[in-house]
Short mmCIF file of C-alpha atoms in Angstrom, two decimals:
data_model
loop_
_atom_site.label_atom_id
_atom_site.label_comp_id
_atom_site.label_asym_id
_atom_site.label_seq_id
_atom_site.Cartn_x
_atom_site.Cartn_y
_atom_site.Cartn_z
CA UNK Q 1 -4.92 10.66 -16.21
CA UNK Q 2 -7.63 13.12 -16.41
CA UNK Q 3 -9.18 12.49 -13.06
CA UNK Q 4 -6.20 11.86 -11.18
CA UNK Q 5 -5.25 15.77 -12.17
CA UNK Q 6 -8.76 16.91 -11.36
CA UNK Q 7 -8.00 15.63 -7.77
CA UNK Q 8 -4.91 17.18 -7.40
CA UNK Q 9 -5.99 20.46 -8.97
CA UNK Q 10 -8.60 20.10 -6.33
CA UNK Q 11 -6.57 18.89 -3.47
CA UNK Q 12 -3.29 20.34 -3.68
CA UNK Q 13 -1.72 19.19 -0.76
CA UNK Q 14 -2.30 15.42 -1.62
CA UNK Q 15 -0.15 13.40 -3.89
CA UNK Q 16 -0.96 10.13 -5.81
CA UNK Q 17 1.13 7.27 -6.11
CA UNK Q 18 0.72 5.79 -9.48
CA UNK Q 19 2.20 2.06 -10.19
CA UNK Q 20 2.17 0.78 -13.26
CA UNK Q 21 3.37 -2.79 -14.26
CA UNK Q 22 3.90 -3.89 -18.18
CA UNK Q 23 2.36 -7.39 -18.11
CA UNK Q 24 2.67 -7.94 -21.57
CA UNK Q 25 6.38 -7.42 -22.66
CA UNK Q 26 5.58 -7.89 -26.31
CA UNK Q 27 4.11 -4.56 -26.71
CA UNK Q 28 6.40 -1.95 -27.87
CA UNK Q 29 4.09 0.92 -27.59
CA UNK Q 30 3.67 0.47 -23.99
CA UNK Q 31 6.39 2.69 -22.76
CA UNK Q 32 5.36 5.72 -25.27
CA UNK Q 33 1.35 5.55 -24.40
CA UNK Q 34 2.32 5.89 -20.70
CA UNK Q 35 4.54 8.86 -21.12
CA UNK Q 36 1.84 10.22 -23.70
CA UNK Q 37 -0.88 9.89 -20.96
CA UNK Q 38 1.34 11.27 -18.25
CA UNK Q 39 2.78 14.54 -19.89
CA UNK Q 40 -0.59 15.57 -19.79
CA UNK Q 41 -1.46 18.25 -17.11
CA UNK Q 42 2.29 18.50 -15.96
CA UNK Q 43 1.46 17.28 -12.61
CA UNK Q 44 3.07 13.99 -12.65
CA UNK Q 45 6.80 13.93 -11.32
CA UNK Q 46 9.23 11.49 -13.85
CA UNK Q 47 12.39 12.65 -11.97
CA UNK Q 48 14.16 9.83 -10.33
CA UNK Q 49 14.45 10.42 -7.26
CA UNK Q 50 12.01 9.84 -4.15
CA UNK Q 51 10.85 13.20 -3.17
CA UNK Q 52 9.89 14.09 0.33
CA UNK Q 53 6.29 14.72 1.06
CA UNK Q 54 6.52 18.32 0.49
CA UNK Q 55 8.10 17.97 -3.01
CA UNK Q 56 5.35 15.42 -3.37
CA UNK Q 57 2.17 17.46 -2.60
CA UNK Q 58 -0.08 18.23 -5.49
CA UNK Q 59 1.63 15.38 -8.03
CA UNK Q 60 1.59 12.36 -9.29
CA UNK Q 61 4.71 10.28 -8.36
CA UNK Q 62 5.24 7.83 -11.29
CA UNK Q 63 6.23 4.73 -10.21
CA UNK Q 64 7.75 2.53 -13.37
CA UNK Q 65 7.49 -1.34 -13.48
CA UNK Q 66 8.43 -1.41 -16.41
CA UNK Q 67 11.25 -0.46 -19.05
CA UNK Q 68 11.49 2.26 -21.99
CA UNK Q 69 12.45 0.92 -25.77
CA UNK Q 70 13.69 3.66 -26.85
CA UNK Q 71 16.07 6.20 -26.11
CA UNK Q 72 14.12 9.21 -26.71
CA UNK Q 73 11.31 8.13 -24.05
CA UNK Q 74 11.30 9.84 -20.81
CA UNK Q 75 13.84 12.35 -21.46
CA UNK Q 76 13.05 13.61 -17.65
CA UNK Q 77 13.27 10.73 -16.04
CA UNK Q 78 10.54 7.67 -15.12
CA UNK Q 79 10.18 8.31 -11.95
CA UNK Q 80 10.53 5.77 -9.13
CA UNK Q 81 12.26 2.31 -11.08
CA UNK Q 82 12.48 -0.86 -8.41
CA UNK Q 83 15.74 -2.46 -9.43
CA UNK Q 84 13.85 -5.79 -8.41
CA UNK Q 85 10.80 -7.09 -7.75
CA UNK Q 86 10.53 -11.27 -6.13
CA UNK Q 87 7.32 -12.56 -6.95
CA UNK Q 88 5.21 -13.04 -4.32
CA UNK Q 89 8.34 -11.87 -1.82
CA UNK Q 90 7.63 -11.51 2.16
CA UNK Q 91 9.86 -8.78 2.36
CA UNK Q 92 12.90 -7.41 -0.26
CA UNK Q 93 14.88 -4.18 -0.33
CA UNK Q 94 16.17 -2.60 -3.31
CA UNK Q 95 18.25 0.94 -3.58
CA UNK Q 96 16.15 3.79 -4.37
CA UNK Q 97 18.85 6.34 -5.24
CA UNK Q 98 20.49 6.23 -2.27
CA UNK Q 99 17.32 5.54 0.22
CA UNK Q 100 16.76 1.56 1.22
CA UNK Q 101 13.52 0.67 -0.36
CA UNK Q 102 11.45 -2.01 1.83
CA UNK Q 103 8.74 -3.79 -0.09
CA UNK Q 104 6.51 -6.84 0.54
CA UNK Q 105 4.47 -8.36 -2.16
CA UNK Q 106 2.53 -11.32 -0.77
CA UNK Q 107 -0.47 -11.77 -3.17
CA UNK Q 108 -1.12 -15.37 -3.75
CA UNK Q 109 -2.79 -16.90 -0.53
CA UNK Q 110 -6.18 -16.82 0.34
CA UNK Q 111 -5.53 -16.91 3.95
CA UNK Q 112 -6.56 -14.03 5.99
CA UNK Q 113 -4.06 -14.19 9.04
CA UNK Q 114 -1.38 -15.49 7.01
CA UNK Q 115 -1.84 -12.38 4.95
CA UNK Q 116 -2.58 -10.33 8.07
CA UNK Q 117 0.89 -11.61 9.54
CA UNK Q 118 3.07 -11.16 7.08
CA UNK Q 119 1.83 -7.29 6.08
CA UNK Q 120 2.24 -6.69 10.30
CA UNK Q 121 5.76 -8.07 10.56
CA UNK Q 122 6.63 -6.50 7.53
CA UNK Q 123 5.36 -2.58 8.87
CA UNK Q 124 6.39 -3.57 12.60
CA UNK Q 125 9.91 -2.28 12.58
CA UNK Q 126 7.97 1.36 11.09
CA UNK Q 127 6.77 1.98 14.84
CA UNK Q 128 9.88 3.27 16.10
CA UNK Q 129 10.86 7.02 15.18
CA UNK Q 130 13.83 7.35 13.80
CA UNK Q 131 13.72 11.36 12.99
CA UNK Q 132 13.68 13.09 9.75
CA UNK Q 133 16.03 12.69 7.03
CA UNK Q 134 17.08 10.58 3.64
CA UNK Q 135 19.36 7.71 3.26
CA UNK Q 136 20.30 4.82 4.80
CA UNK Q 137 18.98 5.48 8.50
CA UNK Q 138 15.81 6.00 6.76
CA UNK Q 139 14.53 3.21 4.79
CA UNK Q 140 11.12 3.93 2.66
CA UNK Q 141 8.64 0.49 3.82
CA UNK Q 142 5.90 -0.27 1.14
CA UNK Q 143 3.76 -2.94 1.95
CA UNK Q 144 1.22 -4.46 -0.08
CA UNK Q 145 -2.43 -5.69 1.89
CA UNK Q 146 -3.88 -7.35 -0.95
CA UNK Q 147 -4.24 -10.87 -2.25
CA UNK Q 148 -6.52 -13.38 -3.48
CA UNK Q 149 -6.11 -16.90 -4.20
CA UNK Q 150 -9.37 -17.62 -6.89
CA UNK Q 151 -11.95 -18.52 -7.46
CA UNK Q 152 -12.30 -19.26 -3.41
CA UNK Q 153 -10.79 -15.97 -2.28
CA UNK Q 154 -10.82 -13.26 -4.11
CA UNK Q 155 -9.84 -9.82 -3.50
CA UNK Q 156 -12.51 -8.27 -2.14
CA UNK Q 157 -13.18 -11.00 0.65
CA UNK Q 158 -9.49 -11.15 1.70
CA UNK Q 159 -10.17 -7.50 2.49
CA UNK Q 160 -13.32 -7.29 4.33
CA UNK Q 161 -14.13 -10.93 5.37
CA UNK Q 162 -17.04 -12.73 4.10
CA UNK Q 163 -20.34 -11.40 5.90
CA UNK Q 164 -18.16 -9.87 8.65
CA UNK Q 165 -20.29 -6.61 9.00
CA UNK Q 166 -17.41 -4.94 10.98
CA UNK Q 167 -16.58 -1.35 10.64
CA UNK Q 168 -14.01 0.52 12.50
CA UNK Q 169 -16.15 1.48 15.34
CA UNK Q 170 -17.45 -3.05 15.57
CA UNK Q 171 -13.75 -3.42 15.55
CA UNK Q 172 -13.19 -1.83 19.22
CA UNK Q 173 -15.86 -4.85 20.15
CA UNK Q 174 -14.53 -7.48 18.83
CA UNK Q 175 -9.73 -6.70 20.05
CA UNK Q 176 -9.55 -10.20 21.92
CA UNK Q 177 -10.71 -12.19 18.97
CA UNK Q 178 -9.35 -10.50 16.01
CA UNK Q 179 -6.33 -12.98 16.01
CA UNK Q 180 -7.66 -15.93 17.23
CA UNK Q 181 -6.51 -18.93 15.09
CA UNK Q 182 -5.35 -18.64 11.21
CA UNK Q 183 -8.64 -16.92 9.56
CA UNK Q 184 -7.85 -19.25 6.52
CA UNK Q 185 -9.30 -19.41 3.26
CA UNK Q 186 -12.50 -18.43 1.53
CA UNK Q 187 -13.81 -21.78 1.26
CA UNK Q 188 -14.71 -21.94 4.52
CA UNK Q 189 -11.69 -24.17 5.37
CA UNK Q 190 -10.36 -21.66 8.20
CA UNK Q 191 -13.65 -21.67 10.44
CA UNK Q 192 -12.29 -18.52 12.27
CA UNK Q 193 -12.48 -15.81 9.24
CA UNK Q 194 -15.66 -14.73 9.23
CA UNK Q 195 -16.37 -12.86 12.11
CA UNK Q 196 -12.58 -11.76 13.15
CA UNK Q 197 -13.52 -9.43 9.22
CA UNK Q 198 -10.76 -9.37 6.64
CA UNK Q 199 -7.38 -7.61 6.38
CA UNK Q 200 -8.94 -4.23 6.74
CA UNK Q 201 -10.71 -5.41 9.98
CA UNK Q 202 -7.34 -7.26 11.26
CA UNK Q 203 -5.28 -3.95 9.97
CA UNK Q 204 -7.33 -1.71 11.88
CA UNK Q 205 -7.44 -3.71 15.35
CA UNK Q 206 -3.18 -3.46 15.30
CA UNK Q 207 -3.37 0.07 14.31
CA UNK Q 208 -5.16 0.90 17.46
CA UNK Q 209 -3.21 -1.44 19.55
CA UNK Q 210 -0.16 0.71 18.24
CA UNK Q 211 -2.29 3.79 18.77
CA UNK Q 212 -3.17 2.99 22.37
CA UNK Q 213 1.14 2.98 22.71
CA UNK Q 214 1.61 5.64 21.31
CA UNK Q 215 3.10 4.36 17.81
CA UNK Q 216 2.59 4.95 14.52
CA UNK Q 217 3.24 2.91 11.26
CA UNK Q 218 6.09 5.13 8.90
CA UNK Q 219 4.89 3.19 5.64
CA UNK Q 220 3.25 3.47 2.70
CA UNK Q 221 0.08 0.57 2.74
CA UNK Q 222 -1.44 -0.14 -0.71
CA UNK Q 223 -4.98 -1.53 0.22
CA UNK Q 224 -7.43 -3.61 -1.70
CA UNK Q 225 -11.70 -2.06 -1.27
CA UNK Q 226 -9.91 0.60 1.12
CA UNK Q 227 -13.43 1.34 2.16
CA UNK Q 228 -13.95 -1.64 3.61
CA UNK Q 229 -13.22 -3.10 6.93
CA UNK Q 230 -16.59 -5.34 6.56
CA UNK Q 231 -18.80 -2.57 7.15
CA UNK Q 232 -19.86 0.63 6.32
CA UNK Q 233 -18.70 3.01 8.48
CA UNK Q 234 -15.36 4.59 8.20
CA UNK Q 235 -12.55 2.30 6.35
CA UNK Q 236 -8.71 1.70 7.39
CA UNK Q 237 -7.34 4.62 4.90
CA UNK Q 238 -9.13 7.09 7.33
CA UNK Q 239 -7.44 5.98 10.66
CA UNK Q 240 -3.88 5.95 8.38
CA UNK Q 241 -4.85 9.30 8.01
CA UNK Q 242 -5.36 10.07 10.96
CA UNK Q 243 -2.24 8.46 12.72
CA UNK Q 244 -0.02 11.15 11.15
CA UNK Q 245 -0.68 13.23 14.11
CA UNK Q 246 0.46 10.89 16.79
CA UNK Q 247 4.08 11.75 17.73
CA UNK Q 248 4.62 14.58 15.15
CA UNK Q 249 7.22 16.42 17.05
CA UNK Q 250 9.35 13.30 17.03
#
């Protein structure tokens, strides 16, 4: 925890969204050593509820996958607690006190457009403004950009494409081809990944198409080597970023 509270000490208008997943359910000193680690600093928020952005800036938001074994734990809450979680689900929705919670989970393929697909038609429906507020109007949408499918894909080439070498800016070069065929596996099997780039690369090229219209995403994207749309110039979490300002008056 000690760096993520050095960041927010030093950025206090950003907030970091912290999953974390018991895989092992035999260990009964799971639940204490995160609430040990967390406690530290103060900056972390365990109350369960899903804050807005502005109750959010300068903390952690804990996100629990996982469950307590004793009583005493957590007397302040653990944070964010999915009620389910599919494996390997296209798209499920849980209750989030109140708020429809949207999440997809896709992990195990080592397709590229499959992958691609599934994240867009998942964060699609974000586009369209549907003003401020909480509550059932106003689902929360996280959607998950990573997968691997090993040993021929792994993470790291399902994000930025094997010898793709395209950055944000090759991206702009390259809009008619992006989606051309399936981009499939690592193995070589797809013939068409390599130079369309990853799921960064394929991320990116929608985000500007939706740009270009005037539309924004209204999700939260967890990305694999954010970095990394093939290249090295600016990576996907930078044009998120920056797509906050289209439409803010909405």
């Amino acid at each position: 925890m000690g760096w993520i509270n050095d960041f927010l000490r030093a950025h206090n208008r950003e907030t970091v969204f912290v999953s974390i997943k018991q895989e092992n359910d035999d260990n009964q000193d799971f639940g204490r050593l995160v609430e040990e680690a967390f406690k530290e600093g103060g900056l972390t928020r365990f109350d369960e509820i899903l804050p807005t952005l502005g109750e959010a800036r300068g903390k952690a938001v804990l996100f629990s996958r996982f469950h307590k074994n004793q009583d005493s734990q957590f007397p302040n809450g653990m944070g964010i607690r999915p009620t389910t979680w599919p494996d390997n689900n296209e798209g499920f929705e849980w209750d989030c006190y109140g708020t429809p919670f949207r999440t997809q989970d896709v992990y195990d393929t080592g397709d590229i457009g499959t992958k691609t697909n599934i994240l867009i038609r998942h964060i699609e429906s974000t586009t369209e403004p549907r003003g401020n507020g909480l509550g059932n109007n106003h689902p929360f949408t996280l959607s998950f950009a990573t997968a691997a499918k090993f040993p021929q894909s792994p993470p790291q080439w399902m994000a930025s494409g094997s010898g793709s070498g395209m950055g944000v800016s090759k991206v702009l070069g390259n809009l008619t081809s992006l989606f051309a065929g399936g981009g499939g596996g690592g193995d070589g099997s797809g013939g068409n990944s390599g130079p369309q780039g990853g799921v960064n690369a394929r991320l990116v090229y929608w985000l500007l198409q939706r740009a270009a219209e005037g539309k924004r995403p209204r999700a939260t994207i967890m990305l694999d080597f954010y970095r990394e749309t093939g290249g090295g110039d600016a990576g996907v979490s930078e044009l998120i970023a920056a797509l906050n300002y289209i439409n803010t008056n909405e």
